[in-house]
CSV table of C-alpha atoms in Angstrom, one decimal:
chain,number,residue,atom,x,y,z
A,1,UNK,CA,-228.1,-159.1,143.6
A,2,UNK,CA,-228.0,-161.4,145.8
A,3,UNK,CA,-229.4,-164.9,145.9
A,4,UNK,CA,-232.1,-165.8,147.4
A,5,UNK,CA,-231.8,-168.0,150.8
A,6,UNK,CA,-232.8,-171.5,150.9
A,7,UNK,CA,-235.9,-172.0,152.2
A,8,UNK,CA,-235.9,-174.4,155.5
A,9,UNK,CA,-238.6,-176.6,155.4
A,10,UNK,CA,-240.5,-176.7,159.1
A,11,UNK,CA,-241.1,-179.7,161.5
A,12,UNK,CA,-245.0,-179.7,159.6
A,13,UNK,CA,-243.9,-179.4,156.1
A,14,UNK,CA,-241.2,-182.2,157.0
A,15,UNK,CA,-243.6,-184.3,158.5
A,16,UNK,CA,-246.5,-184.0,155.6
A,17,UNK,CA,-243.4,-184.5,153.2
A,18,UNK,CA,-243.2,-187.6,154.8
A,19,UNK,CA,-246.3,-188.8,155.2
A,20,UNK,CA,-246.3,-188.4,151.5
A,21,UNK,CA,-243.7,-190.5,150.8
A,22,UNK,CA,-245.3,-193.3,153.2
A,23,UNK,CA,-248.6,-193.0,151.1
A,24,UNK,CA,-246.0,-193.5,147.8
A,25,UNK,CA,-244.5,-196.3,149.0
A,26,UNK,CA,-247.8,-198.1,150.1
A,27,UNK,CA,-249.3,-197.3,146.7
A,28,UNK,CA,-246.2,-199.0,144.9
A,29,UNK,CA,-246.6,-202.0,147.2
A,30,UNK,CA,-250.5,-202.3,147.0
A,31,UNK,CA,-250.5,-201.6,143.0
A,32,UNK,CA,-247.9,-204.1,142.6
A,33,UNK,CA,-249.8,-206.9,144.8
A,34,UNK,CA,-253.2,-206.0,143.7
A,35,UNK,CA,-253.4,-204.0,140.5
A,36,UNK,CA,-254.6,-200.6,140.4
A,37,UNK,CA,-258.1,-201.2,140.3
A,38,UNK,CA,-258.0,-203.7,143.1
A,39,UNK,CA,-257.0,-200.9,146.0
A,40,UNK,CA,-258.9,-198.3,147.2
A,41,UNK,CA,-258.6,-194.9,148.9
A,42,UNK,CA,-258.6,-196.5,152.2
A,43,UNK,CA,-256.4,-199.3,151.6
A,44,UNK,CA,-253.9,-196.8,151.2
A,45,UNK,CA,-254.5,-194.5,153.8
A,46,UNK,CA,-254.6,-198.3,156.5
A,47,UNK,CA,-251.3,-199.2,154.7
A,48,UNK,CA,-249.8,-195.4,155.6
A,49,UNK,CA,-250.9,-195.0,158.9
A,50,UNK,CA,-253.8,-192.6,158.3
A,51,UNK,CA,-257.6,-192.7,157.5
A,52,UNK,CA,-258.9,-193.0,154.3
A,53,UNK,CA,-260.3,-189.3,154.1
A,54,UNK,CA,-256.4,-187.9,154.9
A,55,UNK,CA,-255.1,-189.5,152.1
A,56,UNK,CA,-257.0,-186.1,150.1
A,57,UNK,CA,-254.8,-183.8,152.1
A,58,UNK,CA,-252.3,-184.9,149.6
A,59,UNK,CA,-253.5,-186.1,146.9
A,60,UNK,CA,-256.8,-185.7,145.0
A,61,UNK,CA,-257.7,-188.7,144.7
A,62,UNK,CA,-256.4,-192.3,143.5
A,63,UNK,CA,-255.3,-191.3,139.8
A,64,UNK,CA,-253.4,-188.6,141.4
A,65,UNK,CA,-251.3,-191.2,143.2
A,66,UNK,CA,-250.7,-193.1,140.5
A,67,UNK,CA,-249.4,-190.4,138.7
A,68,UNK,CA,-247.1,-189.1,140.9
A,69,UNK,CA,-245.8,-192.4,141.5
A,70,UNK,CA,-244.8,-193.3,138.3
A,71,UNK,CA,-243.8,-189.8,137.0
A,72,UNK,CA,-242.0,-189.2,140.3
A,73,UNK,CA,-240.1,-192.3,139.9
A,74,UNK,CA,-239.4,-191.6,136.0
A,75,UNK,CA,-238.2,-188.3,136.9
A,76,UNK,CA,-235.7,-189.6,139.7
A,77,UNK,CA,-234.3,-192.2,137.2
A,78,UNK,CA,-233.7,-188.6,134.6
A,79,UNK,CA,-232.2,-186.8,137.0
A,80,UNK,CA,-229.9,-189.7,138.3
A,81,UNK,CA,-228.9,-191.0,134.6
A,82,UNK,CA,-227.8,-187.5,133.8
A,83,UNK,CA,-226.0,-186.9,137.2
A,84,UNK,CA,-223.7,-190.2,136.4
A,85,UNK,CA,-222.5,-189.0,133.1
A,86,UNK,CA,-221.5,-186.0,134.2
A,87,UNK,CA,-219.6,-187.0,136.7
A,88,UNK,CA,-218.3,-190.5,134.9
A,89,UNK,CA,-214.4,-188.8,133.3
A,90,UNK,CA,-214.8,-191.6,130.5
A,91,UNK,CA,-217.6,-192.6,127.8
A,92,UNK,CA,-216.9,-196.5,128.9
A,93,UNK,CA,-217.2,-195.1,132.8
A,94,UNK,CA,-220.5,-193.4,131.8
A,95,UNK,CA,-222.3,-196.5,130.6
A,96,UNK,CA,-221.1,-198.8,133.3
A,97,UNK,CA,-222.4,-196.2,135.7
A,98,UNK,CA,-225.7,-195.9,134.2
A,99,UNK,CA,-225.5,-200.0,134.1
A,100,UNK,CA,-225.1,-199.8,137.7
A,101,UNK,CA,-227.8,-196.9,138.2
A,102,UNK,CA,-230.7,-198.9,136.4
A,103,UNK,CA,-229.3,-202.1,138.3
A,104,UNK,CA,-230.0,-200.8,141.9
A,105,UNK,CA,-233.1,-198.8,140.6
A,106,UNK,CA,-234.4,-202.2,139.4
A,107,UNK,CA,-233.4,-204.5,142.6
A,108,UNK,CA,-234.6,-201.4,145.3
A,109,UNK,CA,-237.8,-200.8,143.2
A,110,UNK,CA,-239.6,-204.0,142.2
A,111,UNK,CA,-243.2,-202.8,143.1
A,112,UNK,CA,-242.5,-200.0,140.7
A,113,UNK,CA,-241.5,-201.9,137.6
A,114,UNK,CA,-244.6,-204.3,138.1
A,115,UNK,CA,-247.5,-201.0,138.6
A,116,UNK,CA,-245.2,-199.6,135.4
A,117,UNK,CA,-245.7,-202.7,133.4
A,118,UNK,CA,-249.5,-203.3,134.2
A,119,UNK,CA,-251.0,-199.8,135.5
A,120,UNK,CA,-249.6,-197.4,133.2
A,121,UNK,CA,-252.6,-197.4,131.1
A,122,UNK,CA,-254.7,-196.8,133.9
A,123,UNK,CA,-253.5,-192.9,134.0
A,124,UNK,CA,-254.6,-190.1,132.2
A,125,UNK,CA,-253.7,-189.8,128.4
A,126,UNK,CA,-251.7,-186.3,130.1
A,127,UNK,CA,-250.4,-188.1,132.6
A,128,UNK,CA,-249.6,-191.3,130.1
A,129,UNK,CA,-247.4,-188.3,128.2
A,130,UNK,CA,-246.0,-186.8,131.3
A,131,UNK,CA,-244.2,-190.1,132.4
A,132,UNK,CA,-243.6,-191.5,128.6
A,133,UNK,CA,-241.8,-188.1,127.7
A,134,UNK,CA,-239.9,-188.4,130.8
A,135,UNK,CA,-238.8,-191.8,129.8
A,136,UNK,CA,-238.0,-191.2,126.4
A,137,UNK,CA,-235.6,-188.9,127.6
A,138,UNK,CA,-233.8,-190.7,129.7
A,139,UNK,CA,-233.0,-193.7,127.2
A,140,UNK,CA,-232.1,-190.6,125.1
A,141,UNK,CA,-229.3,-190.3,127.7
A,142,UNK,CA,-227.9,-194.1,127.3
A,143,UNK,CA,-228.1,-193.8,123.7
A,144,UNK,CA,-225.7,-190.4,124.1
A,145,UNK,CA,-223.5,-192.5,126.3
A,146,UNK,CA,-223.9,-195.1,123.9
A,147,UNK,CA,-222.9,-192.8,120.7
A,148,UNK,CA,-219.6,-191.9,122.4
A,149,UNK,CA,-218.2,-195.6,122.2
A,150,UNK,CA,-216.6,-196.6,118.9
A,151,UNK,CA,-219.7,-198.9,118.0
A,152,UNK,CA,-220.2,-197.3,114.7
A,153,UNK,CA,-224.3,-197.6,114.7
A,154,UNK,CA,-226.5,-194.9,114.5
A,155,UNK,CA,-229.0,-193.4,117.0
A,156,UNK,CA,-231.9,-196.4,116.1
A,157,UNK,CA,-229.7,-199.3,116.3
A,158,UNK,CA,-228.4,-197.5,119.8
A,159,UNK,CA,-232.1,-197.1,121.1
A,160,UNK,CA,-232.9,-200.4,120.5
A,161,UNK,CA,-230.1,-201.4,122.4
A,162,UNK,CA,-230.7,-199.0,125.2
A,163,UNK,CA,-233.9,-200.3,125.1
A,164,UNK,CA,-232.9,-204.3,125.3
A,165,UNK,CA,-230.7,-203.7,128.0
A,166,UNK,CA,-233.7,-202.0,130.0
A,167,UNK,CA,-235.7,-205.3,129.3
A,168,UNK,CA,-232.9,-207.6,130.8
A,169,UNK,CA,-232.6,-205.5,134.0
A,170,UNK,CA,-236.0,-204.7,134.5
A,171,UNK,CA,-237.7,-208.5,134.3
A,172,UNK,CA,-235.6,-209.2,137.3
A,173,UNK,CA,-238.7,-208.1,139.7
A,174,UNK,CA,-240.7,-210.8,137.1
A,175,UNK,CA,-238.6,-213.8,137.3
A,176,UNK,CA,-237.0,-213.6,140.9
A,177,UNK,CA,-238.6,-214.5,144.5
A,178,UNK,CA,-239.0,-210.8,146.3
A,179,UNK,CA,-237.1,-211.8,149.5
A,180,UNK,CA,-233.9,-212.2,148.5
A,181,UNK,CA,-230.6,-212.5,151.0
A,182,UNK,CA,-228.1,-210.0,151.1
A,183,UNK,CA,-225.6,-212.5,149.2
A,184,UNK,CA,-228.3,-213.5,146.8
A,185,UNK,CA,-228.6,-209.6,145.6
A,186,UNK,CA,-224.8,-209.1,145.3
A,187,UNK,CA,-224.6,-212.1,142.6
A,188,UNK,CA,-227.6,-210.6,141.1
A,189,UNK,CA,-226.3,-207.5,140.8
A,190,UNK,CA,-223.6,-208.7,139.5
A,191,UNK,CA,-224.6,-210.7,136.9
A,192,UNK,CA,-227.1,-208.1,135.4
A,193,UNK,CA,-224.3,-205.7,135.5
A,194,UNK,CA,-222.1,-208.2,133.4
A,195,UNK,CA,-225.1,-208.9,130.6
A,196,UNK,CA,-226.0,-205.6,130.3
A,197,UNK,CA,-222.4,-205.0,129.5
A,198,UNK,CA,-221.7,-207.6,127.3
A,199,UNK,CA,-225.3,-206.5,125.5
A,200,UNK,CA,-224.5,-203.1,125.4
A,201,UNK,CA,-220.6,-202.8,124.6
A,202,UNK,CA,-220.7,-205.4,121.4
A,203,UNK,CA,-220.1,-203.9,118.4
A,204,UNK,CA,-223.1,-205.2,116.3
């Protein structure tokens, strides 16, 4: 049986996807700056260049925007982390790759980290569980990678190490100025990667 031909996106569907992405980008920035409760549907529309009512063509309401933002990012992290491990030729390179992947995410998505830390509780219980489930599974990708190293620790200990590394890396949006030069960003990236590797590779 022949495989189905890949679906080609039309110009209209591409435009819709682009508008949805723009709305999520606007939501990340506005929620980070003002908090979820300080942003209206009209604010989101204006920031993305559409009217407030037009937002409802893409999302059922503001809660759906927040859910799509946090669940989408969590899914991307999980898929990206799995890809890093699958493409790594050794356990050490897998862990280094995961560190680089997470640092890159933190530096590129400071707004999303701020929203996650402050507004996750604003999601409906079902959406919170979806986000948390994706994030727990992502943590286990790291635990699996750590377990391949000769550290002699159980998974509970390795899980704590992974969470500690996330705390280090993801604290960046709260402790550094948003407008960094490319040189500052490169230096910060190197520092975070070196510190995370030192914390995760120690046999303790």
